[in-house]
XYZ file of C-alpha atoms in Angstrom:
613
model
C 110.672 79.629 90.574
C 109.390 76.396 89.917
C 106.407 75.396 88.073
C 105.067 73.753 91.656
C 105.843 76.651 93.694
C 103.971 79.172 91.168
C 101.077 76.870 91.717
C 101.460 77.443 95.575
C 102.254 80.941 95.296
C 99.240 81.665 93.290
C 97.051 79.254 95.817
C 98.345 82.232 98.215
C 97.340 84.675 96.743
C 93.486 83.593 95.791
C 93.477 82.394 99.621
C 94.382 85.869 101.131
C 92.971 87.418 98.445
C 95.932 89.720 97.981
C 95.187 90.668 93.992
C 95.112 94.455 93.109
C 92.870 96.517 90.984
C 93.831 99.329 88.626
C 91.293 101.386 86.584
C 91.643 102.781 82.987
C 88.841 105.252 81.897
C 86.783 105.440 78.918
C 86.062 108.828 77.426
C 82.793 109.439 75.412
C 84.030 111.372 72.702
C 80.357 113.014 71.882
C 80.129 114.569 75.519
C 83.805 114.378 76.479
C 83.562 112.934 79.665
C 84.200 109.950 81.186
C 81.544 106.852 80.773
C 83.442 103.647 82.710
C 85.977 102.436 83.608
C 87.949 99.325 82.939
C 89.321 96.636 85.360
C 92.862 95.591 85.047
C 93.743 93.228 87.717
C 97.487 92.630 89.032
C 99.354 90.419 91.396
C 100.898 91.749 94.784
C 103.731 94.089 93.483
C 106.703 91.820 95.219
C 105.227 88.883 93.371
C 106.546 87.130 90.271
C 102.857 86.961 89.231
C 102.311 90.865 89.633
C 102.291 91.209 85.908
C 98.897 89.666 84.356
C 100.280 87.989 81.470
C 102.273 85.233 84.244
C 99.208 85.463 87.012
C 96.795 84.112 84.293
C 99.261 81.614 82.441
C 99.791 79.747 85.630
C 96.259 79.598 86.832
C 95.623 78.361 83.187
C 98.351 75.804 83.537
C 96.658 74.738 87.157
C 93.201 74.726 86.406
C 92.793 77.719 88.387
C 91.274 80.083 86.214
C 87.864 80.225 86.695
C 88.925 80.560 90.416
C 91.091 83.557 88.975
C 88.720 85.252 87.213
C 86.128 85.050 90.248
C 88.831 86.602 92.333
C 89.121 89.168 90.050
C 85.628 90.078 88.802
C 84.989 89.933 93.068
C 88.092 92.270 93.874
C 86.882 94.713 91.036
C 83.507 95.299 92.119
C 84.903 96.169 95.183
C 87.102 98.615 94.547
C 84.825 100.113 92.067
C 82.168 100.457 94.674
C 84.550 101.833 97.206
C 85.416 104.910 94.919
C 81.847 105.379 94.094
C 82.853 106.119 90.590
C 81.073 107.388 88.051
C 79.298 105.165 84.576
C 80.047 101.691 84.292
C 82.840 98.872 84.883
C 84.145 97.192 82.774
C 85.161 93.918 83.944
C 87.409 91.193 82.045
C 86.495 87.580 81.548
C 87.201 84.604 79.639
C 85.094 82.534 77.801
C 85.822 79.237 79.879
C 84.572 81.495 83.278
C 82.015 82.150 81.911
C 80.186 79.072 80.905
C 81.365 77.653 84.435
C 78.674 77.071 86.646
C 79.563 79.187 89.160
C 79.611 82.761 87.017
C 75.530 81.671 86.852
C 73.065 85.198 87.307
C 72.519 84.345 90.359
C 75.667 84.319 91.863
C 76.913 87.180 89.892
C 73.567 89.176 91.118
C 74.627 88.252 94.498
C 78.249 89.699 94.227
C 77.066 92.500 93.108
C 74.909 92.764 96.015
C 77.354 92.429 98.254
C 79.357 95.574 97.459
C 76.358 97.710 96.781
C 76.528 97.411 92.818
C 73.431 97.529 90.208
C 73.274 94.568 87.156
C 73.188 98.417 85.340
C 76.718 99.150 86.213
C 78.550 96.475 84.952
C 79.914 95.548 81.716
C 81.164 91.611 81.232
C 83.914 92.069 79.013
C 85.210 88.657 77.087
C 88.203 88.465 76.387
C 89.489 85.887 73.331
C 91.838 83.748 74.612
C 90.518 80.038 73.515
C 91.000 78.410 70.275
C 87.438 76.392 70.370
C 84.618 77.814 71.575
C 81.032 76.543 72.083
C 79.258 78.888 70.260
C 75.778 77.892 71.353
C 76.796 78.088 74.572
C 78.215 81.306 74.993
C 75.223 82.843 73.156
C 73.398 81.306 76.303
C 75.339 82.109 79.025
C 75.247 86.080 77.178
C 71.441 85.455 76.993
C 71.300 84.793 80.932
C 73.270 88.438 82.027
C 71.198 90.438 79.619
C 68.013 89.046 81.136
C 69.638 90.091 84.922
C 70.453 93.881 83.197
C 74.129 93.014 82.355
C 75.518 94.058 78.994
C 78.613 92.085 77.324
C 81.808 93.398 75.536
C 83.863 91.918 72.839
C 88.083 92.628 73.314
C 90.663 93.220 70.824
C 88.500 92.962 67.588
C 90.861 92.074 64.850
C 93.150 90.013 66.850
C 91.979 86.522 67.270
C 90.576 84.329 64.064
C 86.848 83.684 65.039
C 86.922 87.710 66.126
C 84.061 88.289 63.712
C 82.002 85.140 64.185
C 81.608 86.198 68.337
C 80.677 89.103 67.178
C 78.106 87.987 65.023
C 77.198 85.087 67.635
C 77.399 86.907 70.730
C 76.046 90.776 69.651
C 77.854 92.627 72.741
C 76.632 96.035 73.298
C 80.151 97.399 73.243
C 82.888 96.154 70.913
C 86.979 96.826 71.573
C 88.744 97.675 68.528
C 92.430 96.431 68.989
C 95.506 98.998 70.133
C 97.418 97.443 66.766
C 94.735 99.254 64.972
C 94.958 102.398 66.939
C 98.272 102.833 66.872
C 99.875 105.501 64.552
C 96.004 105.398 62.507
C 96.913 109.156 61.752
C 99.513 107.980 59.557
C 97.856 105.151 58.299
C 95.281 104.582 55.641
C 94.785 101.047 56.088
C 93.931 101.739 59.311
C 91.606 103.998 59.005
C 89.902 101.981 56.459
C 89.258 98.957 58.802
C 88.369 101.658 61.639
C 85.712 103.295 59.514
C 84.598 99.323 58.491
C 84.108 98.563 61.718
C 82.136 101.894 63.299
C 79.363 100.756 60.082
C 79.590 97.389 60.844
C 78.640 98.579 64.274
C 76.412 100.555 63.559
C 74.168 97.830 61.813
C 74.812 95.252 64.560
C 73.706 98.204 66.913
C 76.838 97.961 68.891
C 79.010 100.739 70.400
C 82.765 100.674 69.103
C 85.642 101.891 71.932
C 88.792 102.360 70.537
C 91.916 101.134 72.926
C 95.212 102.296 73.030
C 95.130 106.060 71.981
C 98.703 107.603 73.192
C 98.494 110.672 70.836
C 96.480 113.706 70.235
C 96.465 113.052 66.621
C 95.129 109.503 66.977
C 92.083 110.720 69.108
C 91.457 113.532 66.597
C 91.218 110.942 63.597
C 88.938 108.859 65.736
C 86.219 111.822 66.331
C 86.428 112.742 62.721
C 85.494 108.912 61.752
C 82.877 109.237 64.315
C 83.872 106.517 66.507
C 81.826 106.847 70.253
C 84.345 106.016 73.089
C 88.201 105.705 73.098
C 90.319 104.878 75.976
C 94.136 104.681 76.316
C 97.304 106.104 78.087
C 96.193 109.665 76.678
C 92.942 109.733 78.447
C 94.044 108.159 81.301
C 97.124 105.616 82.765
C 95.487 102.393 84.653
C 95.402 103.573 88.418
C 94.178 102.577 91.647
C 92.879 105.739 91.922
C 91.999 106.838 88.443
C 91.629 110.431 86.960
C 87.275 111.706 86.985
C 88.405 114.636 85.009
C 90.023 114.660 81.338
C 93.425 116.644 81.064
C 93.546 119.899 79.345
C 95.129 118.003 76.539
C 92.344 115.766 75.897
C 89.428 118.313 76.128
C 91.493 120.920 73.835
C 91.302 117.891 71.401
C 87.806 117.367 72.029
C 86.935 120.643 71.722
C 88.976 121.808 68.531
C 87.297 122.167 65.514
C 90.200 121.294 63.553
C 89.091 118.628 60.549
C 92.014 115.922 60.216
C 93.708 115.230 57.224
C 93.707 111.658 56.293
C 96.963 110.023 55.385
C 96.748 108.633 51.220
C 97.671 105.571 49.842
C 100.685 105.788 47.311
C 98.946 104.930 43.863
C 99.878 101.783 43.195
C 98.270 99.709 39.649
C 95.638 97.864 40.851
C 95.214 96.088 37.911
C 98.424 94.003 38.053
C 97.855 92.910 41.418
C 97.192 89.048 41.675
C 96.008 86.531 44.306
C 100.320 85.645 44.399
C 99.889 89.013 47.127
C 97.767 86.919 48.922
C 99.379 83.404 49.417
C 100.371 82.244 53.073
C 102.528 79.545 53.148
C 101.052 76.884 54.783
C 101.678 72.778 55.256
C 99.094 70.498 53.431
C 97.986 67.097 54.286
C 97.208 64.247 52.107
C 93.576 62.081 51.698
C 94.684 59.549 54.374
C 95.952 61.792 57.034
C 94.133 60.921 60.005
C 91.826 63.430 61.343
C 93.509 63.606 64.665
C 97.162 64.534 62.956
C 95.579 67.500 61.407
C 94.027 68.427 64.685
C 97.691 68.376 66.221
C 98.675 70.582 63.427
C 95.950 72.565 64.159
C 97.255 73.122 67.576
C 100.934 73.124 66.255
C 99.947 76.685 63.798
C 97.324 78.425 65.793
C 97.198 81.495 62.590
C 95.855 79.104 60.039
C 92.390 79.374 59.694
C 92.422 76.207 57.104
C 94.591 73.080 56.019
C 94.824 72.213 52.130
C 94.239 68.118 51.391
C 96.571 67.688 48.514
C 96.952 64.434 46.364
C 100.270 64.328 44.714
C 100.660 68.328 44.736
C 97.335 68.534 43.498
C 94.529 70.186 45.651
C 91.550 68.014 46.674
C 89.790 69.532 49.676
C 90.380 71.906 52.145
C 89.213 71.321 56.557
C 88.312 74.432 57.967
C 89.378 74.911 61.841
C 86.287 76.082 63.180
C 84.782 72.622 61.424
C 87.356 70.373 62.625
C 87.101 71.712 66.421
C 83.438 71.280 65.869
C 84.293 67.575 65.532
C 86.484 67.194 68.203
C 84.947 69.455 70.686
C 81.866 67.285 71.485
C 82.277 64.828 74.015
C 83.689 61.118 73.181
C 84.629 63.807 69.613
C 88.767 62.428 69.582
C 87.385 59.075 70.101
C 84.468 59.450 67.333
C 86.966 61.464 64.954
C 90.385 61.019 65.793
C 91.280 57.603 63.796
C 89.198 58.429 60.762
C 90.794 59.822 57.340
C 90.607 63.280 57.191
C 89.123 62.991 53.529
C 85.886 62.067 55.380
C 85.085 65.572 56.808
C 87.018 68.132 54.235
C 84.902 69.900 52.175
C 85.558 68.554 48.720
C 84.024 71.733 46.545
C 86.841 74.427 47.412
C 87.558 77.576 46.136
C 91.013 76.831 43.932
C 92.444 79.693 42.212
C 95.940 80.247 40.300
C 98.281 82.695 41.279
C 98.157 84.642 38.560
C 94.392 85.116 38.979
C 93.694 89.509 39.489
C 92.234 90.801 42.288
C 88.797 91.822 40.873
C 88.431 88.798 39.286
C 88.939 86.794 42.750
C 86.397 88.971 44.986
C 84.124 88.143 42.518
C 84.724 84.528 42.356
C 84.626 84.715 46.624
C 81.187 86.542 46.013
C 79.677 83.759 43.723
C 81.190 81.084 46.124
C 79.517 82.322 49.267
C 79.818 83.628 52.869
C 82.052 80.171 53.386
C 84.391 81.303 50.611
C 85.192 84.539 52.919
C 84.747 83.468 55.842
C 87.030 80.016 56.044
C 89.182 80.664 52.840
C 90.536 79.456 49.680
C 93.715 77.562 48.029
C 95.627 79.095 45.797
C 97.728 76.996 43.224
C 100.778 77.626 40.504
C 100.258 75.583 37.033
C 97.423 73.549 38.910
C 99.983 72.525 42.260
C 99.450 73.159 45.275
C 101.302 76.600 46.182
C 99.702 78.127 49.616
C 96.383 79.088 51.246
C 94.501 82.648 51.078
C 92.214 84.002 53.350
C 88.880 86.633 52.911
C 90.415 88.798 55.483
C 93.664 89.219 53.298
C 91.429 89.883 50.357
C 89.429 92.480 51.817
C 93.133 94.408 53.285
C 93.855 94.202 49.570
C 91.097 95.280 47.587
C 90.224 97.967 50.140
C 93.944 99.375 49.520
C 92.721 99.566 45.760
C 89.630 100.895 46.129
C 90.948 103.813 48.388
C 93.870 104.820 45.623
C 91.349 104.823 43.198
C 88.492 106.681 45.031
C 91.568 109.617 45.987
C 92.540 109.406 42.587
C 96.208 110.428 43.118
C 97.509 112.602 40.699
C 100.317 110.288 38.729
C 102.756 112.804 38.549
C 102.441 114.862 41.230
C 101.382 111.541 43.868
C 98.970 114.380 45.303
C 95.136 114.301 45.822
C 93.128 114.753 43.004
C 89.567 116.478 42.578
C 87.508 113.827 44.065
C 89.849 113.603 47.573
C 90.066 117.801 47.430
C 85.980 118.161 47.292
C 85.896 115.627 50.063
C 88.108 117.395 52.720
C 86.269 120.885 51.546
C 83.464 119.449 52.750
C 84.355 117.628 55.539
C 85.705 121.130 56.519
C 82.670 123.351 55.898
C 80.082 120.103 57.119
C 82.030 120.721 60.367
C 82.046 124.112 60.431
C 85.597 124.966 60.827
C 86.962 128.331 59.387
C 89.700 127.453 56.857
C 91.369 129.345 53.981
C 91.441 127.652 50.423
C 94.536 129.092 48.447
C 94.980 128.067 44.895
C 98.058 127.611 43.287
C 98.704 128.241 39.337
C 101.907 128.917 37.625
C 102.315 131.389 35.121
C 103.984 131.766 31.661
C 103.819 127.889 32.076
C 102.768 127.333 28.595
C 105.799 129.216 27.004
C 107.796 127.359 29.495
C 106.597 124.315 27.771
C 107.154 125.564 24.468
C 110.731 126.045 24.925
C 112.031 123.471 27.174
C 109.805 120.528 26.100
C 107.110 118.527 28.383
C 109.665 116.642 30.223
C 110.949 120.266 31.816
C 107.424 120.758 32.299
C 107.158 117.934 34.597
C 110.098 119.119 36.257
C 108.708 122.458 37.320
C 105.464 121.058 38.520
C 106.663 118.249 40.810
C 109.050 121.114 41.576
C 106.232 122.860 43.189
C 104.381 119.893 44.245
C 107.096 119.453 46.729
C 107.284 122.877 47.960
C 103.873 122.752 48.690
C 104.662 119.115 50.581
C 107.572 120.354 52.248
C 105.737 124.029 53.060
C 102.657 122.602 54.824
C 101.362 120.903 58.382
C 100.448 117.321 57.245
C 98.183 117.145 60.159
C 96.068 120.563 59.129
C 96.556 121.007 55.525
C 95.462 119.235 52.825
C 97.486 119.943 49.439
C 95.682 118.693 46.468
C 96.597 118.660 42.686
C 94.156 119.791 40.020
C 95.716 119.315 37.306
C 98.145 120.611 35.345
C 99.985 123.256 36.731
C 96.860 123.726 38.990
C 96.904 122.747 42.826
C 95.466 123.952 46.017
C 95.473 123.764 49.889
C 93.099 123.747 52.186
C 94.959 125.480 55.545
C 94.007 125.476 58.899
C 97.451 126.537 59.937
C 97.148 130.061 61.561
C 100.347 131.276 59.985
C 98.689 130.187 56.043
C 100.059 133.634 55.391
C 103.922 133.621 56.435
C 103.641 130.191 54.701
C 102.340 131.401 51.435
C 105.466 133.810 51.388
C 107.648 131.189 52.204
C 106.725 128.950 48.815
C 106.706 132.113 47.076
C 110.196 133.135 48.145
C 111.639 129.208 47.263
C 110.275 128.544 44.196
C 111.447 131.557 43.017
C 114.973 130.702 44.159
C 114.844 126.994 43.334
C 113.148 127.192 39.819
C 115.741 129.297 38.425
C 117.779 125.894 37.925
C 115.429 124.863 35.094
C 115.906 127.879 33.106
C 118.958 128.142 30.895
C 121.905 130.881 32.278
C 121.016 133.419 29.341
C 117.180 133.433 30.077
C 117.978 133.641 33.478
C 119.822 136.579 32.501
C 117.410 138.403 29.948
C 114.650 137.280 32.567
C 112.765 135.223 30.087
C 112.577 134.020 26.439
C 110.956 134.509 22.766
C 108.551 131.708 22.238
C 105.226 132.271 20.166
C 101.919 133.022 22.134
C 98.860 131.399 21.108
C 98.097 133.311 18.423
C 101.266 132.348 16.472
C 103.143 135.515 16.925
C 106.554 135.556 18.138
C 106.768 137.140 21.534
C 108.666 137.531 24.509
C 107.652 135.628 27.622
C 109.504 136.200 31.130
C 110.294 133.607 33.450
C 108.050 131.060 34.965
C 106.639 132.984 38.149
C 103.923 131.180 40.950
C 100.347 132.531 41.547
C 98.293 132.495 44.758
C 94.917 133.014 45.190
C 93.411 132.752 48.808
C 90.071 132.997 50.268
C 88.916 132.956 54.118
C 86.164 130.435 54.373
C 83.642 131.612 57.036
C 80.920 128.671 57.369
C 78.396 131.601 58.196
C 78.919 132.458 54.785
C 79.882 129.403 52.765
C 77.492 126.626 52.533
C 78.292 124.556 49.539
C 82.075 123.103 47.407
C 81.330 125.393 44.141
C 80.983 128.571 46.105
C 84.224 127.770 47.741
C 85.901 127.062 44.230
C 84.436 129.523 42.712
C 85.749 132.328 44.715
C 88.846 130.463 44.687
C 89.209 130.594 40.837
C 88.478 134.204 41.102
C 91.148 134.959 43.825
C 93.753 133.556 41.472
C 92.390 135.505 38.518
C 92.937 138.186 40.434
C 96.686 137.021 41.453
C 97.647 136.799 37.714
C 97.340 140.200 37.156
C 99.478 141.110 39.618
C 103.095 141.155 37.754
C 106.300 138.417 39.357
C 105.017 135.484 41.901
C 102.323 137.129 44.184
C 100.000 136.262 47.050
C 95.868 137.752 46.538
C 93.796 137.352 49.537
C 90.034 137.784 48.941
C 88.548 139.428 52.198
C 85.193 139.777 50.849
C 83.257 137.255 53.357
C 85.611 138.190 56.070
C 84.074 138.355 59.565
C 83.770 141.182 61.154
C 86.542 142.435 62.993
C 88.857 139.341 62.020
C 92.776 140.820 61.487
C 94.895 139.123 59.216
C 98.668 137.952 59.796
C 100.919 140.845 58.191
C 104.145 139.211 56.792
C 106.839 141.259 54.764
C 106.673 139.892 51.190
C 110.416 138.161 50.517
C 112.040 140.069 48.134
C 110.701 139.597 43.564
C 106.910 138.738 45.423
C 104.134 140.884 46.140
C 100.924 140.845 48.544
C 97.554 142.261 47.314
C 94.243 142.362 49.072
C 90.487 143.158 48.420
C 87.928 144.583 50.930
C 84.360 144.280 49.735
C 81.134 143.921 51.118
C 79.784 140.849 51.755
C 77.499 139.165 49.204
């Protein structure tokens, strides 16, 4: 279809107002049920402007859409009102609409009127879709809905460029984290780094974060756990005509389950051999004398680059900053003010300028001395003094918060497992929440003899042996498998079967660690190796140790009571002769059975029944 007969077609359908509403839900996570609902508007369904994405490009192309939106925001309310649904609407706008003269209070007031519809029950949701925006303006037009009872919303955070400055200009009372961030966050440090940034960002600017796009159980169950308020997404509910008032029996069992989740780590990675060369975006440079209306067409020609470099023979002089440029131009009689003039006359001469080769820490603190500019708009990055590429705060913040989560885990080099500081912070995440667990720790014995014999390199061998047993034995998504130290590790389970599992590593390292003995100590079932006293003696084979506990929160309050009944569990475990499974029932609830499992065949089961403490 031509680009005329789009024009008509979407004349049509404003004229005979024929657009559709659908309406997505969005769950309060604290009280798990529904608080809103959001507005997604579509074309008639034999259209070629049905889908959203075309509707709005054309009316964009046509100067329709203000018009659009109106027909929109006006078709929403409508259907809204007719369904006499519960909480609040979200409804989408741009931020051309609404500094148009027609989106004034009044008239919005009076739409609302018309379908029965309090200022109360309406969320304006702004949607980032311009490249310049009048800042003062916007905070204005914002300041005019509040004052009629109407709250604003901020879409897709981490999408556009000036994301954080609307924020920070506009202070919505709701802000929409983007799907990209959502997506897969389970498996995903990163992203649950910026997703836990964000909820205390929030929190300071006293705004309410909603997660969009949620598809999987998991991803809503890392959300609660970070503590974010509202979610929505094709889990809690598909956009509808008629949308669901009731959450599926999927959604509340997640709600409801007191299951902690285990965060995904960052492989450990040197931090200190990572350099600003990580950070450089190629990007083209201008010189002194470029007019100031050329860069603003390369402005427009890269929409991702947040800066242009003035170089002078290779060497950087300056750097323009978009939002400063726009600034210039955006003003009226700005092109013809602006346009002609070099673009030496508005870059800002004093840039941050740093080498390649400069590390990580010593860049965030050379961003820190700079400023709030230095973050916010950039810095140039050079090779032997030339001009190489730009780098931007964002990028530096993705980076160093990568290094500051690998070392706050502290990953065990050898084993790439948790160390202490991770393991004490999911133990308490676990008894903070209240969630009945079992803590089973893991110690091999004759491991020192072992040592002895074969050399440390073996050694290595037979821990990351059972480093990966314990990997390959365990639910990623309930247990957490740390590494102490040593030959040292432990699991936090909130698998029900922690039991049959136990067995199960029992059974295989048994089988698989008889390849790192030699054939004739296989055979005599161990070896002559001197004990620590200097005396000659005979050691047997390497076996595996397990000491459990049942955590009850009734009865454990605190991370040393849990490790210390731990460490007494698998004192108890070493006694028992060949690789063996203790279970310390002592502060076992009442009437609680556990899971009876056959030991596998060279491993043995024992069990204590005491009063409680």
């Amino acid at each position: 279809m031509s680009h005329d007969e789009l024009r008509v077609h979407l004349l049509h359908i404003l004229d005979k107002a024929r657009l559709m509403t659908l309406l997505q839900p969005v769950l309060d996570l604290a009280n798990g049920r529904v608080m809103g609902y959001e507005a997604l508007s579509r074309g008639p369904s034999n259209s070629p402007l049905h889908a959203p994405q075309a509707m709005f490009r054309v009316a964009e192309q046509h100067g329709l859409l203000t018009a659009l939106d109106w027909a929109c925001v006006r078709t929403s309310l409508k259907t809204f009102a007719q369904l006499k649904l519960p909480g609040r609407l979200f409804v989408n706008l741009s931020p051309g609409s609404l500094l148009d003269a027609s989106f004034a209070p009044e008239a919005v007031l009076a739409a609302l009127s018309d379908v029965g519809l309090s200022s109360s029950q309406v969320v304006i949701e702004i949607t980032e879709n311009a490249t310049a925006l009048d800042y003062a303006f916007l905070r204005k037009a914002v300041a005019g809905l509040r004052a009629i009872g109407i709250e604003v919303a901020m879409d897709d955070l981490g999408e556009g460029f000036s994301s954080l400055r609307l924020w920070s200009e506009l202070k919505p009372a709701f802000v929409k984290i983007d799907k990209h961030f959502i997506a897969g966050i389970h498996q995903d440090p990163h992203k649950i780094q910026f997703v836990r940034s964000i909820r205390m960002l929030a929190e300071g600017a006293h705004s309410c974060v909603i997660a969009e796009g949620v598809e999987s159980p998991s991803e809503l169950a890392v959300l609660k756990d970070l503590g974010i308020r509202y979610a929505q997404g094709y889990l809690i509910g598909r956009p509808s005509p008629v949308p669901i008032r009731l959450l599926s029996r999927e959604v509340e069992a997640c709600l409801q389950s007191g299951i902690v989740s285990v965060f995904p780590m960052l492989q450990a990675r040197d931090g200190l051999h990572v350099s600003a060369d990580r950070l450089v975006v190629s990007a083209p440079s201008v010189s002194p004398k470029t007019s100031s209306e050329d860069v603003l067409e390369l402005m427009m020609q890269y929409p991702e680059l947040h800066a242009v470099a003035v170089v002078d023979e290779e060497i950087p002089v300056g750097i323009i900053h978009r939002p400063a440029l726009l600034d210039r131009f955006i003003g009226l009689y700005g092109r013809e003010l602006h346009g002609r003039k070099p673009c030496r006359d508005m870059m800002d001469t004093d840039p941050l300028i740093v080498d390649k080769a400069t590390r990580m820490t010593e860049l965030s603190e050379l961003v820190v001395k700079k400023g709030k500019a230095a973050f916010t708009q950039g810095f140039i990055i050079t090779t032997e003094g030339r001009y190489l590429g730009l780098g931007s705060g964002f990028d530096l913040m993705r980076e160093v918060t990568e290094m500051q989560i690998v070392a706050a885990r502290y990953a065990n080099p050898l084993s790439g497992l948790p160390g202490n500081v991770p393991i004490q912070e999911h133990l308490e995440r676990l008894l903070v929440n209240e969630q009945t667990f079992v803590t089973a720790y893991f110690d091999l014995d004759q491991f020192k003899p072992y040592n002895d014999v074969y050399g440390f390199r073996r050694g290595d061998d037979i821990i990351q042996l059972l480093a990966r047993i314990l990997r390959d034995s365990c639910n990623p998504e309930l247990d957490f498998v740390g590494h102490i130290g040593g030959d040292d590790f432990v699991v936090l389970f909130q698998s029900l079967d922690w039991e049959i599992r136990c067995h199960g590593m029992l059974a295989r390292f048994d089988r698989e660690c008889r390849a790192l003995f030699n054939p004739e100590h296989v055979e005599a079932g161990g070896y002559r190796s001197e004990d620590r006293r200097g005396v000659m003696a005979f050691h047997a084979l390497v076996t595996l140790s397990i000491g459990a506990v049942l955590v009850d929160p009734s009865n454990y309050h605190h991370y040393q009571e849990v490790a210390r009944a731990a460490s007494e569990a698998k004192r108890m475990a070493k006694r028992i002769d060949g690789s063996s499974l203790f279970i310390d029932q002592r502060r076992m609830p009442f009437g609680r059975r556990l899971v009876t499992e056959t030991p596998a065949a060279g491993t043995s089961t024992a069990s204590e029944e005491l009063t409680s403490a």
